[in-house]
Coordinates of C-alpha atoms in Angstrom, one line a residue:
Chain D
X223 CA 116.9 -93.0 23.7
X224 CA 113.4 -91.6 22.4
X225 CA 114.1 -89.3 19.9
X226 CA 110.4 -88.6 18.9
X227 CA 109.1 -87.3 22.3
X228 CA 106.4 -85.1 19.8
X229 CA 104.8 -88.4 18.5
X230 CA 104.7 -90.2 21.5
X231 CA 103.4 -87.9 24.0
X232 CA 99.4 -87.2 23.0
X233 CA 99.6 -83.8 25.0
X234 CA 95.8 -83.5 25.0
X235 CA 94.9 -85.1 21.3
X236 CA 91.7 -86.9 21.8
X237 CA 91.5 -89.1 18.6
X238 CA 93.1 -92.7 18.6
X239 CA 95.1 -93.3 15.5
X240 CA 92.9 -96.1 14.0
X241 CA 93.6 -97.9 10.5
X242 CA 95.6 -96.6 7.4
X243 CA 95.3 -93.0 8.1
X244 CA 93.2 -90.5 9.0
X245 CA 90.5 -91.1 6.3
X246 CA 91.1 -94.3 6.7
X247 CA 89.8 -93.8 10.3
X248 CA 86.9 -92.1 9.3
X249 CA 85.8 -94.6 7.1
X250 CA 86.3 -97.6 9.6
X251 CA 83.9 -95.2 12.4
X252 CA 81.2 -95.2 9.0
X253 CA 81.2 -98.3 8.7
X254 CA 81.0 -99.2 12.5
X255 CA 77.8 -96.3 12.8
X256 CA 76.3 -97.4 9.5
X257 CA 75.8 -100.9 11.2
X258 CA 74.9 -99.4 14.7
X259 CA 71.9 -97.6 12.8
X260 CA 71.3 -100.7 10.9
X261 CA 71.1 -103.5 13.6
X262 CA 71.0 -101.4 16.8
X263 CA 73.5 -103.4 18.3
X264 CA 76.9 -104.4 17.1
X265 CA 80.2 -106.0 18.8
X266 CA 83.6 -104.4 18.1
X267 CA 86.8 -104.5 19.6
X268 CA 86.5 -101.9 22.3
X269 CA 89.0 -98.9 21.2
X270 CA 86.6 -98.8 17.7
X271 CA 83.5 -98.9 19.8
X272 CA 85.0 -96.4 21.4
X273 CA 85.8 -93.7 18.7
X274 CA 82.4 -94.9 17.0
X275 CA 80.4 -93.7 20.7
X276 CA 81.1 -90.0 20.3
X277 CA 80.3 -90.0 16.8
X278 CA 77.1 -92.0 16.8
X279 CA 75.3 -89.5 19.5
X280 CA 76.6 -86.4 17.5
X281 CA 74.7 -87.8 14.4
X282 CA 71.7 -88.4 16.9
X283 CA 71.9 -85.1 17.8
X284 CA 72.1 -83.6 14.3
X285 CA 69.0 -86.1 13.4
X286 CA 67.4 -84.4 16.0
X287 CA 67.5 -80.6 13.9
X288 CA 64.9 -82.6 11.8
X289 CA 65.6 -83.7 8.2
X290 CA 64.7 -79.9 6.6
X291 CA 68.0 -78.8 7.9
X292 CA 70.8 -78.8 4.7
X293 CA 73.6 -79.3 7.9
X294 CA 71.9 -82.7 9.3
X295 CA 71.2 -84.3 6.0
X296 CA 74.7 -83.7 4.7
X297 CA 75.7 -85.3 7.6
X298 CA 73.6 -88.3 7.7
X299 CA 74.3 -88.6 3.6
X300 CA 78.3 -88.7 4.7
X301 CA 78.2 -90.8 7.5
X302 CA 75.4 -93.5 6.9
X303 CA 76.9 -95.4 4.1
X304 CA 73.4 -96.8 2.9
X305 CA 71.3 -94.6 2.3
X306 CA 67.7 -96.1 3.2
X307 CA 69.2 -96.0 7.0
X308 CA 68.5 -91.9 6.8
X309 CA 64.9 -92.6 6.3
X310 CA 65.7 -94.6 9.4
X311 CA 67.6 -92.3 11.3
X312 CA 65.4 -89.3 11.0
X313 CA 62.2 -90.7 11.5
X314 CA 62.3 -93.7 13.9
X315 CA 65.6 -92.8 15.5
X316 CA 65.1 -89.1 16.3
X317 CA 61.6 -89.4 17.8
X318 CA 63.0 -91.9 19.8
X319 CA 65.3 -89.6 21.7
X320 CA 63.4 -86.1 21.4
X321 CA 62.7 -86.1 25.2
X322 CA 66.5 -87.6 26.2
X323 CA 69.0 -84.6 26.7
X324 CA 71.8 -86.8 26.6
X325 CA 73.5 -90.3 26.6
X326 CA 71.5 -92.4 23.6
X327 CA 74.4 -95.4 23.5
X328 CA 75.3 -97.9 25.9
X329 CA 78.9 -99.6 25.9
X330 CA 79.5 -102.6 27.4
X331 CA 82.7 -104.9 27.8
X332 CA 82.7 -108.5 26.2
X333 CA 85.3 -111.5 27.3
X334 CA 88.0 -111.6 24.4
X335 CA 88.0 -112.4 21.1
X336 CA 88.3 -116.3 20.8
X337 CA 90.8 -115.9 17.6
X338 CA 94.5 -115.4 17.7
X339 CA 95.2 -111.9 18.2
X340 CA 92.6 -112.2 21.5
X341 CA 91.3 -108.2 21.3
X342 CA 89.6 -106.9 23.7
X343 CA 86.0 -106.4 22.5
X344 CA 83.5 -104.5 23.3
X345 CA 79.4 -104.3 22.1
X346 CA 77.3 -100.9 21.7
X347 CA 73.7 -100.7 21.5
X348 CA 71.6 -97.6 20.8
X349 CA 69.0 -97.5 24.4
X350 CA 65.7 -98.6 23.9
X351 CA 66.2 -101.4 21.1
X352 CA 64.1 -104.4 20.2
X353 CA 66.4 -106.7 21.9
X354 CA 66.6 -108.3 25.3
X355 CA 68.2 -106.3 27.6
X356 CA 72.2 -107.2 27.8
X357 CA 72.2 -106.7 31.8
X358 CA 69.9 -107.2 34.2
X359 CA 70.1 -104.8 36.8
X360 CA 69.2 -106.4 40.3
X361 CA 67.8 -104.7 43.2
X362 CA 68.8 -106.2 46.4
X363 CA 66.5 -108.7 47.5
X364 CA 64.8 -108.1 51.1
X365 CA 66.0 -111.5 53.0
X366 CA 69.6 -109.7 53.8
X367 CA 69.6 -108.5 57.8
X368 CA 70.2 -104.7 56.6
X369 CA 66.7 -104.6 54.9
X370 CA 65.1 -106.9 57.3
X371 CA 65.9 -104.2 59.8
X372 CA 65.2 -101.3 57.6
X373 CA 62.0 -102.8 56.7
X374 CA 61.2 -103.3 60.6
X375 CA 61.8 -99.7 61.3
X376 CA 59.7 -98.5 58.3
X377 CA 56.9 -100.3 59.8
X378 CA 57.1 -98.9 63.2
X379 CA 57.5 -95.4 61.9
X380 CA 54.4 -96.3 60.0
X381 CA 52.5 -97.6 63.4
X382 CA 53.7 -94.7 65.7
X383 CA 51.8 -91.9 62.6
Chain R
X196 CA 46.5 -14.4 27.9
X197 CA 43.4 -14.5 26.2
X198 CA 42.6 -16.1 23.2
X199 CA 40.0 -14.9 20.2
X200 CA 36.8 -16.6 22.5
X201 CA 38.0 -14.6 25.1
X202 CA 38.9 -17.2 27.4
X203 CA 42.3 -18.3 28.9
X204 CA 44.3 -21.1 26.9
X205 CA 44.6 -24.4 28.3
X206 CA 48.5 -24.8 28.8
X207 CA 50.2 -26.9 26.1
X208 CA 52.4 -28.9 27.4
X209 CA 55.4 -29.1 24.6
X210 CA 55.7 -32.5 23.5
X211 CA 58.0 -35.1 25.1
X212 CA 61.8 -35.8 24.0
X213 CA 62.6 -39.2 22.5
X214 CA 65.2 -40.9 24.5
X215 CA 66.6 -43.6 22.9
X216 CA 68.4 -45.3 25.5
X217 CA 72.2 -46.5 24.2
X218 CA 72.2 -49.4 26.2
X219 CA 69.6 -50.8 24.5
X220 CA 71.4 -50.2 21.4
X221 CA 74.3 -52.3 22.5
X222 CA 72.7 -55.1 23.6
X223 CA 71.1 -55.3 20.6
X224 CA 74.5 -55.5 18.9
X225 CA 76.4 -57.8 21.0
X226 CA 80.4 -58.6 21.4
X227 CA 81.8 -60.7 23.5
X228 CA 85.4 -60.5 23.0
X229 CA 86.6 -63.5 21.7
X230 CA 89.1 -64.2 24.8
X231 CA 86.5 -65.0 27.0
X232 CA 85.5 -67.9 25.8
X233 CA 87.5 -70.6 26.7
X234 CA 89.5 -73.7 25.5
X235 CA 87.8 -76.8 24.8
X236 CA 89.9 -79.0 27.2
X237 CA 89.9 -80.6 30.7
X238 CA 91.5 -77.4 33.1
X239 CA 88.6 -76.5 35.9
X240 CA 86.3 -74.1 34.9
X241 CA 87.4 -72.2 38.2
X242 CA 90.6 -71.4 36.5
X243 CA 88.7 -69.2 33.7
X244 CA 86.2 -68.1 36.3
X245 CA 89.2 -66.6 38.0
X246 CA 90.9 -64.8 35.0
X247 CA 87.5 -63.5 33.9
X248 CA 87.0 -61.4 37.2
X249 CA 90.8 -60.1 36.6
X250 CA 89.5 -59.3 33.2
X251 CA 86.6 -57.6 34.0
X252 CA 88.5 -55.7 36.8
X253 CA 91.0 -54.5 33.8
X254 CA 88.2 -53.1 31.9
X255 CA 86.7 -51.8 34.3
X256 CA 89.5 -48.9 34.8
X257 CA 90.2 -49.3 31.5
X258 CA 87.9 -49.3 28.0
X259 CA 88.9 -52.1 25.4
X260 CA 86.6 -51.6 22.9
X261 CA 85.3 -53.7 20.2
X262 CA 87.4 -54.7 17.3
X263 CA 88.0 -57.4 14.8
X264 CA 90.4 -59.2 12.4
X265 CA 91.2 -56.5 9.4
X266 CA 89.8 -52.9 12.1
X267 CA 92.5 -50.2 11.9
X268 CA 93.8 -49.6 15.2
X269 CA 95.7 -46.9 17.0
X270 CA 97.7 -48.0 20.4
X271 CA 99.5 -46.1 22.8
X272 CA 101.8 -47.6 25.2
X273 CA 104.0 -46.8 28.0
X274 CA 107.8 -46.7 26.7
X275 CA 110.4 -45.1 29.1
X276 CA 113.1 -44.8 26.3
X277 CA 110.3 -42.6 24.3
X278 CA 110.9 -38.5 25.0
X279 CA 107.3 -38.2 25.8
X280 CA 107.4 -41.5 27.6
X281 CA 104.5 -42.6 25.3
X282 CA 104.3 -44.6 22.1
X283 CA 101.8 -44.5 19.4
X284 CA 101.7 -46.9 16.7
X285 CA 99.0 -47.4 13.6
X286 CA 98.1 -50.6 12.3
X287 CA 96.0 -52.7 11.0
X288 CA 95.2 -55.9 13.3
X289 CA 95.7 -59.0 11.7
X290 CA 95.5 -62.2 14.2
X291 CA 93.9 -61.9 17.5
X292 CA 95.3 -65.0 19.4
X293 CA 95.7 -66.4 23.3
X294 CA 92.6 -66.7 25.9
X295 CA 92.4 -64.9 29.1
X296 CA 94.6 -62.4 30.4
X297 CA 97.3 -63.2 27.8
X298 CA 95.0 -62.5 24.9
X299 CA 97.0 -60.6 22.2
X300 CA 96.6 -59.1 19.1
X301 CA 99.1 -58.2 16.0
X302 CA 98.9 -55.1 14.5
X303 CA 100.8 -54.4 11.2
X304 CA 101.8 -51.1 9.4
X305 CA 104.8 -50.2 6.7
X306 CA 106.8 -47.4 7.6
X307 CA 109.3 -46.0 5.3
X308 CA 109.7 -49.1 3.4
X309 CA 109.9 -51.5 6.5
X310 CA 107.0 -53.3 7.3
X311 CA 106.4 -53.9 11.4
X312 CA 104.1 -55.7 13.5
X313 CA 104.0 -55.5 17.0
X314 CA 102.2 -57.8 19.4
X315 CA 100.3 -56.2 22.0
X316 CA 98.3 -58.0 24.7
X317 CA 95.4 -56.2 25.8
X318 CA 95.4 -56.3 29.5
X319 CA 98.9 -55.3 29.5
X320 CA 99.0 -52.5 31.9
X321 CA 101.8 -50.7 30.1
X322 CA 99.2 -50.1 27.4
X323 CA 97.5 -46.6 28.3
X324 CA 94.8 -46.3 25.1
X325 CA 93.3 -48.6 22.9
X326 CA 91.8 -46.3 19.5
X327 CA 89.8 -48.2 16.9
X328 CA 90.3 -45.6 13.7
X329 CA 88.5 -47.8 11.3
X330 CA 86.2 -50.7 12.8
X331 CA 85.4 -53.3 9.4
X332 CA 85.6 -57.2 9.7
X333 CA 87.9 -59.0 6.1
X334 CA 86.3 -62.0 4.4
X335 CA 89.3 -63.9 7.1
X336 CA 90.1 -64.6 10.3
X337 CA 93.9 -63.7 10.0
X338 CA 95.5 -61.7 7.6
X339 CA 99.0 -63.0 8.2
X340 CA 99.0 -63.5 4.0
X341 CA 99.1 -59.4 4.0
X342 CA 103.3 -60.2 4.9
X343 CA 103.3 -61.5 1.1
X344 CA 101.1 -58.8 -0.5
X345 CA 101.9 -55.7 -2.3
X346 CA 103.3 -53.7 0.8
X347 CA 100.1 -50.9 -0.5
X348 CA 97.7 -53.5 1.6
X349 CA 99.2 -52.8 5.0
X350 CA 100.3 -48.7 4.6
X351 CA 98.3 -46.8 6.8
X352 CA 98.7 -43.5 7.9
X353 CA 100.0 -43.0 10.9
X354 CA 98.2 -39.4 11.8
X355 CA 95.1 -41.1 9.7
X356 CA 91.8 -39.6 11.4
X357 CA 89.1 -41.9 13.0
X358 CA 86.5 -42.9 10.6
X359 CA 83.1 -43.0 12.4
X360 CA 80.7 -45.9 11.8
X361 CA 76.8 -44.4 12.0
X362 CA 75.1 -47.1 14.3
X363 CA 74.4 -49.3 12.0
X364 CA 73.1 -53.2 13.8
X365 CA 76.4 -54.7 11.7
X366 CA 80.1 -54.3 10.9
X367 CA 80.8 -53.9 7.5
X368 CA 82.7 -56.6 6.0
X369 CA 85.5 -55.4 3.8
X370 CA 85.5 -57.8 0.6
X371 CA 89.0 -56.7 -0.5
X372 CA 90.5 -59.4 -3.2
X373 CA 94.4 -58.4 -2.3
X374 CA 96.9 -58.8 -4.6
X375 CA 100.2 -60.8 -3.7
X376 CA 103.7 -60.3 -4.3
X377 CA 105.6 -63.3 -7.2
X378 CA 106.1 -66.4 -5.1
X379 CA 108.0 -67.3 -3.2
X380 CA 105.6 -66.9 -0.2
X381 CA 106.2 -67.2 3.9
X382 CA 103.6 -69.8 3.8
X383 CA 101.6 -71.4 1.0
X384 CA 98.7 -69.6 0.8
X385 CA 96.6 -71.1 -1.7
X386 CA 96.9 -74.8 -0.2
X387 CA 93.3 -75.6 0.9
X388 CA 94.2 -76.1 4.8
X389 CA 94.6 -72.2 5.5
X390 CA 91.1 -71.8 3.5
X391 CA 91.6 -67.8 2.3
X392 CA 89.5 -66.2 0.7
X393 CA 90.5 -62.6 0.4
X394 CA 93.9 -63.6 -1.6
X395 CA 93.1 -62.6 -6.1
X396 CA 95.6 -65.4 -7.1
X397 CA 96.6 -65.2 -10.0
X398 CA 98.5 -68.3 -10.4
X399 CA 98.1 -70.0 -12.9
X400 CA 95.6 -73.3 -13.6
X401 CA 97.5 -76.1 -13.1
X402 CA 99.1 -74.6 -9.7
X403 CA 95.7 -74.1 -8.4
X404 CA 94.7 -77.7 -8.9
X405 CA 98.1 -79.0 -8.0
X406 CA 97.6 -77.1 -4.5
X407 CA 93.8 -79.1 -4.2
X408 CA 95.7 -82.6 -3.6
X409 CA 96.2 -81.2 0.1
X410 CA 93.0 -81.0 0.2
X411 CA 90.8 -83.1 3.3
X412 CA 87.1 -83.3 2.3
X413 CA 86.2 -85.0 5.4
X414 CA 87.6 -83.0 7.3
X415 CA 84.3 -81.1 7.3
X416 CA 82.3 -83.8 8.3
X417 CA 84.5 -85.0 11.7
X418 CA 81.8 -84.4 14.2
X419 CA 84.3 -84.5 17.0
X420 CA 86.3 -81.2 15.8
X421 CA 83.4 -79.5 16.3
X422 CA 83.1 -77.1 19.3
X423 CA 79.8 -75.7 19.8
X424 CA 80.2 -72.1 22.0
X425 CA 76.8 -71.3 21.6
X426 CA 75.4 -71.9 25.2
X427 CA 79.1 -71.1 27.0
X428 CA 79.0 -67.6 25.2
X429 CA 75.5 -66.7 26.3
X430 CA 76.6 -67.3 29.7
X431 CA 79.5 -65.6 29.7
X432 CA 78.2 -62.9 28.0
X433 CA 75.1 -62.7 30.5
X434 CA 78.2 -62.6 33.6
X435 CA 80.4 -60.1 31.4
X436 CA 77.8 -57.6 30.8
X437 CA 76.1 -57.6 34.2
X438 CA 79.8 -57.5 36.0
X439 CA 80.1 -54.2 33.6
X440 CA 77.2 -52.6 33.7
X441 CA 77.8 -52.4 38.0

């Protein structure tokens, strides 16, 4: 019989109950973003990589205010644990994504962990990093039927003009 | 008429009034009522899109002005028990809560010895005026700490004359320190989670710093609590206003 109906149902509550408590949390999602800034890519199991998503482009955004705001630099002195990273953050970082409006992390899904408790793991990367791109979008190549035909047709358009 | 040269004055026109237009005044000082705004959630947008046109409809007929935590208010209702089949009551408001057309608001008074507080919603059509007496903002955003004051904080008078504010671009902000009543309190007002700052305690040392182990420090720095209304309110206050002004 479930007694506890309050705990169990989330009713809306967005944040996953992650480590000891709710410090506890915060200072796992630190960590997490203080290694995101560092490396620019990091693998983590997937519900951490998760929380550490919404926080990461909030601190993006706040780097973007420009490091002469009091808000953003308390901010980045909280949330990046070492503190050469906010030299980082506020001037590589933030130029980096002035013209982006939006999305500045990526969050892809990894096969599991190879040790015993098998997690389900995910990797984050901040767009535009150093690295080789994780996935190579293909475009469809032009030997299928469909774009021999549509290729056909663009060319008779192109003779009948 | 002829002046000394001997020829006729040129006519003077007189010179021209100085109209300072009152809309202008009140855009400069805007208000958008804080149950407009809505919920930080996942509901459709069409939902608060509806209740804002049954809003505006309300105040259209009927004129909610503007008014804030800690404003003195005077409200008369509809009561069929009443012998003039109205109600008046005085009070001050201390928590405006709900969004949409089930906004409310609290006001409280103490009347012979008893204190009262009546909710009222605001687009409740038994409600027939709405008078602000005394419009100040308090150093909070709910005064529900006046129930363990001295009961002097929340007497007002209930024949108490409207006090006119000269248009001045802000509301003045009462900084009243109020005194409380010897604990036991309702709630535990000096815990740092409520966060008052119009409360003089004078508790002493030990009990203030006891009450600091509640305490949450990085609470402030959760980016995720945050809910930015910035952008939502200036369109809803662009909608609002132009709905109105029709």
């Amino acid at each position: 019989m479930r007694l506890t109906a309050a705990v169990t149902i989330s009713h809306g509550r967005v944040h996953r109950n992650l480590g000891l408590g709710p410090r506890s949390r915060l200072d796992l999602l630190r960590n997490l973003v203080t290694a995101l800034v560092r490396h620019e890519r990091i693998e983590a199991p997937w519900a951490r990589a998760d929380e550490m998503q919404g926080y990461a482009e909030r601190l993006i955004e706040y780097a973007k205010l420009g490091d002469r705001d009091e808000r953003a630099m308390r901010m980045a002195n909280f949330w990046l644990t070492e503190k050469d990273l906010i030299h980082k953050l506020f001037k590589v970082l933030a130029p980096r994504y002035q013209p982006h409006p939006g999305s500045y992390t990526r969050l892809l899904h990894i096969p599991n962990r190879n040790e015993i408790d098998r997690a389900k793991m995910a990797v984050i990367e901040l767009k535009g990093n150093p690295f080789p791109p994780l996935i190579h979008p293909r475009r469809d190549t032009e030997k299928t039927l469909l774009n021999q035909l549509l290729k056909g047709y663009r060319e008779d358009l192109q003779q009948a003009a | 008429r002829v002046s000394s040269d001997g020829k006729p004055t040129k006519f003077q026109p007189p010179p021209k009034p100085v109209i300072v237009s009152k809309q202008k005044q009140r855009d400069e000082r805007r208000f958008l009522s804080p149950e407009f705004i809505p919920p930080r959630g996942r509901t459709d947008p069409l939902k608060y899109y509806m209740e804002r046109k049954d809003m505006i409809q309300r105040r259209k007929v009927f004129n909610i002005p503007e008014f804030y935590v800690g404003s003195i208010l005077a409200v008369t209702t509809a009561d069929p028990y009443a012998n003039d089949k109205v109600n008046r009551f005085v009070g001050i408001c201390i928590q405006r809560g709900g969004k949409g057309l089930g906004a409310t608001f609290i006001l409280r008074n103490v009347i012979e010895d008893q204190g009262v507080e009546i909710c009222y919603e605001l687009y409740s059509p038994r409600i027939q005026a709405i008078e602000v007496l005394k419009l100040e903002k308090r150093l909070d955003d709910n005064l529900m700490y006046l129930r363990d004051a001295l009961p002097e904080y929340s007497t007002f008078d209930m024949n108490m004359k409207p006090v006119s504010l000269s248009d001045h671009e802000e509301v003045p902000v009462n900084k009243l320190q109020v005194r409380m009543k010897p604990k036991p309190w309702s709630k535990r007002w000096e815990r740092p989670k409520f966060n008052i700052k119009g409360i003089k305690f004078e508790l002493p040392e030990e009990k203030m710093k006891a009450a600091q182990k509640w305490s949450k420090p990085w609470l402030e720095f959760d980016m995720m609590r945050e809910y930015d209304t910035s952008k939502i309110e200036e369109k809803i206050w662009k909608e609002v206003s132009e709905a109105l002004r029709k």
